[in-house]
Tab-separated table of C-alpha atoms and ligand atoms in Angstrom:
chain	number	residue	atom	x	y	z
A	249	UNK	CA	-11.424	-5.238	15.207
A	250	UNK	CA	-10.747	-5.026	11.221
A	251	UNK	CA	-8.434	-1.976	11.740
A	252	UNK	CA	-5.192	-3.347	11.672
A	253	UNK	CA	-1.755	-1.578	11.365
A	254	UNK	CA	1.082	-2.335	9.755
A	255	UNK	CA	4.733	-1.782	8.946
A	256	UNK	CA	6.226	-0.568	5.480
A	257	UNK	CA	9.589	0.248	4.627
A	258	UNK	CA	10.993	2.396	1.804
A	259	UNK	CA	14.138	0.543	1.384
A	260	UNK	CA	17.449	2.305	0.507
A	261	UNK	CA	16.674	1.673	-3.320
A	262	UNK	CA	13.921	3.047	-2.767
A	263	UNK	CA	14.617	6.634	-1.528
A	264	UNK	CA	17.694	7.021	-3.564
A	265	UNK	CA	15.798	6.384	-6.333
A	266	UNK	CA	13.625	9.385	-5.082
A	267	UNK	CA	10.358	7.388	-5.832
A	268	UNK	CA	9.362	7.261	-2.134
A	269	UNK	CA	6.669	10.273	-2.665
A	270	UNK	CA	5.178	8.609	-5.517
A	271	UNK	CA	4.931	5.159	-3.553
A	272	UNK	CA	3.666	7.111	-0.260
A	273	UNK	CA	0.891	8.305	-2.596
A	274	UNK	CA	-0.548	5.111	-3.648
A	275	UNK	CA	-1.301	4.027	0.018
A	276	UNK	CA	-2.768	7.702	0.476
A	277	UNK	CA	-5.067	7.328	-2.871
A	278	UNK	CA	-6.679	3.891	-1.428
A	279	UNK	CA	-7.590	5.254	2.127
A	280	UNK	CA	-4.756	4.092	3.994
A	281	UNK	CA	-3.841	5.938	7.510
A	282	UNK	CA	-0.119	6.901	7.857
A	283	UNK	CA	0.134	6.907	11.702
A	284	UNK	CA	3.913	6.841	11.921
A	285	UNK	CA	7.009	7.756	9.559
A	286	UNK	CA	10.861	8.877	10.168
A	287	UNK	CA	13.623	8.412	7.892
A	288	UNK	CA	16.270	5.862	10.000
A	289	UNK	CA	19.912	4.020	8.317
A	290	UNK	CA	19.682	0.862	9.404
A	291	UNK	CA	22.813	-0.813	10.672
A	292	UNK	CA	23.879	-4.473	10.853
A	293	UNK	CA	22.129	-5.338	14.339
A	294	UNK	CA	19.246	-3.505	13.880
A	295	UNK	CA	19.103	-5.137	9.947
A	296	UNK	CA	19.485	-8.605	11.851
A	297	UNK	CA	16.798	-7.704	14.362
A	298	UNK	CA	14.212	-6.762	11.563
A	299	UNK	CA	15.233	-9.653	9.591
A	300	UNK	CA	15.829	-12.310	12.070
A	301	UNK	CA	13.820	-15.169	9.516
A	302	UNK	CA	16.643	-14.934	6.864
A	303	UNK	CA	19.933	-14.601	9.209
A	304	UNK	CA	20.413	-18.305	8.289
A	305	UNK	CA	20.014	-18.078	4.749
A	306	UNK	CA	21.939	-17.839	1.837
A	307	UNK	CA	21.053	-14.460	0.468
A	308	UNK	CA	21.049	-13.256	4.186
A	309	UNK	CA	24.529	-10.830	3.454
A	310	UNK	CA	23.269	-9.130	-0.045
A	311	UNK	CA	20.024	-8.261	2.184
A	312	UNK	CA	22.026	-6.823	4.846
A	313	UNK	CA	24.464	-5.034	2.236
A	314	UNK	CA	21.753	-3.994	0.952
A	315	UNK	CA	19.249	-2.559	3.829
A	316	UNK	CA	22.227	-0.986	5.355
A	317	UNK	CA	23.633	1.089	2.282
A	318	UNK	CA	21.308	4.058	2.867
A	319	UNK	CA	18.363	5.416	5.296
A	320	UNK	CA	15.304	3.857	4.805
A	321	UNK	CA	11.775	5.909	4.959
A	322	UNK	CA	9.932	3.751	7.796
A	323	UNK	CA	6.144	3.785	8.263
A	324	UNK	CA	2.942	1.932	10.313
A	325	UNK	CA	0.192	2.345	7.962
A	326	UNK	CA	-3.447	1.605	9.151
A	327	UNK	CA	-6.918	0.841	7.523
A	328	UNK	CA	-9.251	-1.733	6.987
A	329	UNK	CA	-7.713	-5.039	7.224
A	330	UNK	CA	-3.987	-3.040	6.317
A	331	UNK	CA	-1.387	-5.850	6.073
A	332	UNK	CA	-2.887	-8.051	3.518
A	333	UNK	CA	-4.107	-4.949	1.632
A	334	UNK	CA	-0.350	-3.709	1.708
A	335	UNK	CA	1.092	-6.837	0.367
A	336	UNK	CA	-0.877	-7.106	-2.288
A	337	UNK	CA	-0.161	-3.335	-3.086
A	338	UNK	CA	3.505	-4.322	-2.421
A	339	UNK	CA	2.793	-7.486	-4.757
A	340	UNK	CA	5.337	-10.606	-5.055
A	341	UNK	CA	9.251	-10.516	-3.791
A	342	UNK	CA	10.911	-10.817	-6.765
A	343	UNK	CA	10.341	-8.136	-9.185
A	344	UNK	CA	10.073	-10.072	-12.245
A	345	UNK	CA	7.337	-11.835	-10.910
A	346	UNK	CA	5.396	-9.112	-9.403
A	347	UNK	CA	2.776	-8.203	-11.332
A	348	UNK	CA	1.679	-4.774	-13.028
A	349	UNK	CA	0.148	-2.087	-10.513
A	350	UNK	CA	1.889	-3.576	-7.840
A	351	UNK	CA	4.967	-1.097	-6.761
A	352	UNK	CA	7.353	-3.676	-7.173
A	353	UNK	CA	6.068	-4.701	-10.417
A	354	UNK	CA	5.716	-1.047	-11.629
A	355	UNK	CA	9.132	0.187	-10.453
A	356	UNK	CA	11.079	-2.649	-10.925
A	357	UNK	CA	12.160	-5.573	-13.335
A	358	UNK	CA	14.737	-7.640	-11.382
A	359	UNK	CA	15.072	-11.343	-10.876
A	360	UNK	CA	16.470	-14.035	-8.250
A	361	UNK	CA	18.775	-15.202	-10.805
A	362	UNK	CA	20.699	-12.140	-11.658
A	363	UNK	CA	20.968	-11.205	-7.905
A	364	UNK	CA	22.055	-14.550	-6.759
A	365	UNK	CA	24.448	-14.693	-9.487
A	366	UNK	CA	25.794	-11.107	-8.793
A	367	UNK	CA	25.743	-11.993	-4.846
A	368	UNK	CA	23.529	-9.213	-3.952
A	369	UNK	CA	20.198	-8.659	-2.700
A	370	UNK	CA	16.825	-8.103	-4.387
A	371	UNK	CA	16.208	-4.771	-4.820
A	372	UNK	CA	12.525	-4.490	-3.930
A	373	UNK	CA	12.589	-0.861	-2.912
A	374	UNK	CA	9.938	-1.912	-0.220
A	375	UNK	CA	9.116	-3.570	2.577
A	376	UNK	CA	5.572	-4.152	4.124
A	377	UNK	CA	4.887	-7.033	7.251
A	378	UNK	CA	3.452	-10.335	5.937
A	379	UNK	CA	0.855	-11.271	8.149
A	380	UNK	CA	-0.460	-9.973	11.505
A	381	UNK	CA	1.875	-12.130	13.453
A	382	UNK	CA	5.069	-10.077	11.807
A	383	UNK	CA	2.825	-6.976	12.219
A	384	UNK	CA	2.776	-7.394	15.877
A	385	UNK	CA	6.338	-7.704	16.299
A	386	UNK	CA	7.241	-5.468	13.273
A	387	UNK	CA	5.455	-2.170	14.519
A	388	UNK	CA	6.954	-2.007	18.048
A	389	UNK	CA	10.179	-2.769	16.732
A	390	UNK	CA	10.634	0.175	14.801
A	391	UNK	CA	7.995	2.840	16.627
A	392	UNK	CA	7.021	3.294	20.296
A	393	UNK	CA	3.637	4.453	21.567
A	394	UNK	CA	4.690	7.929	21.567
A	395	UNK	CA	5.667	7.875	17.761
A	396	UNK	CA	2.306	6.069	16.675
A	397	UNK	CA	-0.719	9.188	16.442
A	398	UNK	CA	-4.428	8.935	16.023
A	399	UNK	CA	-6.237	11.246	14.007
A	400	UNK	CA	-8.674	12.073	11.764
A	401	UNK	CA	-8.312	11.385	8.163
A	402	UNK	CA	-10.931	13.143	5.600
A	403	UNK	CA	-11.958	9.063	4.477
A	404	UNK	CA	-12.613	8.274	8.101
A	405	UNK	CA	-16.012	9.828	7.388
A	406	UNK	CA	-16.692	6.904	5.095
A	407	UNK	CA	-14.275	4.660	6.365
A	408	UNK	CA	-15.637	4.129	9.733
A	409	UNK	CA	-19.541	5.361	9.360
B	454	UDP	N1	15.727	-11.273	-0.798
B	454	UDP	C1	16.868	-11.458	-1.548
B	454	UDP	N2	17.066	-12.672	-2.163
B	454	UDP	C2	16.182	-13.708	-2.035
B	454	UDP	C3	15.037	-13.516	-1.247
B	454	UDP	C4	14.836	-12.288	-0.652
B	454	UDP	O1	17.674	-10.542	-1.686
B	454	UDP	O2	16.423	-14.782	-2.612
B	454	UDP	C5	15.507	-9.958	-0.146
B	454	UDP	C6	14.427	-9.121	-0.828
B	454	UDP	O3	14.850	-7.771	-0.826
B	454	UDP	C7	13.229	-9.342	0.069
B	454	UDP	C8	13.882	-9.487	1.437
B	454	UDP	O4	15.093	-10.177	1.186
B	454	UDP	O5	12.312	-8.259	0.002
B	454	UDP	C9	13.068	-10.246	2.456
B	454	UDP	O6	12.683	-11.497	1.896
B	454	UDP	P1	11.204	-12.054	2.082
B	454	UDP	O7	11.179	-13.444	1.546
B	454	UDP	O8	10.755	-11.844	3.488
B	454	UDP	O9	10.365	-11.139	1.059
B	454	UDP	P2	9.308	-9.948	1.313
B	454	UDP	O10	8.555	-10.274	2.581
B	454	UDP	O11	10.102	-8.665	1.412
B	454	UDP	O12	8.436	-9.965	0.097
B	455	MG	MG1	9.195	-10.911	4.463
């Protein structure tokens, strides 16, 4: 099955920048399915749950500062072959890297150097699971069944015929 969902954050940057509708919008314009979405603040074990890969590392406390300083807009997003679609959509970490037409790229200039050097974390304004494996565990952590709907979309007509 090619249908694949997967998880994307509007990070705290992100809605206080009020950009979320305009990022929302870009999944919408390529097809994408939103199946799931509530606005949740994040606190420390819940931030260390979600981001379990990075407790160890350095920049570990700016992220957590940072995903905890405001409610994030959280999402599971499906279409055809979704999470690898998202990322690139998403496009690389650090914003000064990411390239144009990606939403980081487009809505933000930042660098590892200047964060690292101010001790905070990259502001990315999103977050979207990296491969299916993280998209597995990434979904059910932040939606249950009940909170995940099927439905028609107006592409499905070309989507799935
Ligand atoms: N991050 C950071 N400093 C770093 C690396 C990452 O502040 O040196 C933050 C950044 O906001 C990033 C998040 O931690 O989005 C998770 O890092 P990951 O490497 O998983 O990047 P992503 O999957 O979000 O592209
Ligand atoms: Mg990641």
């Amino acid at each position: 099955m090619m249908i694949e969902r997967t998880l994307v954050l509007i990070k705290p940057d992100g809605v206080q920048r009020a950009v979320a509708g305009r990022i929302i919008s870009r999944f919408e314009d390529v097809g994408l399915k939103l199946v799931a979405m509530k606005m949740v603040w994040v606190d420390e074990d819940f931030s260390k749950k979600h981001y379990a890969e990075h407790i160890e590392k350095p920049f570990y406390k700016g992220l957590e500062s940072m995903i905890t300083m405001g409610p994030v807009i959280a999402m599971t997003i499906e279409g055809v072959e979704a999470i690898a679609l998202v990322r690139k959509m998403v496009g690389a970490t650090e914003p000064k890297s990411s390239a144009p037409g990606t939403i980081r790229g487009d809505f933000a200039h930042v660098s590892y150097g200047y964060a690292d050097e101010k001790g905070i974390g990259v502001k990315n304004l999103i977050h979207a699971s990296a491969d299916k494996k993280d998209a597995e565990i990434e979904v059910p952590l932040w939606f249950n069944d009940k909170e995940i709907h099927s439905y028609k979309t107006v592409h499905d007509a070309h989507i799935l015929e």
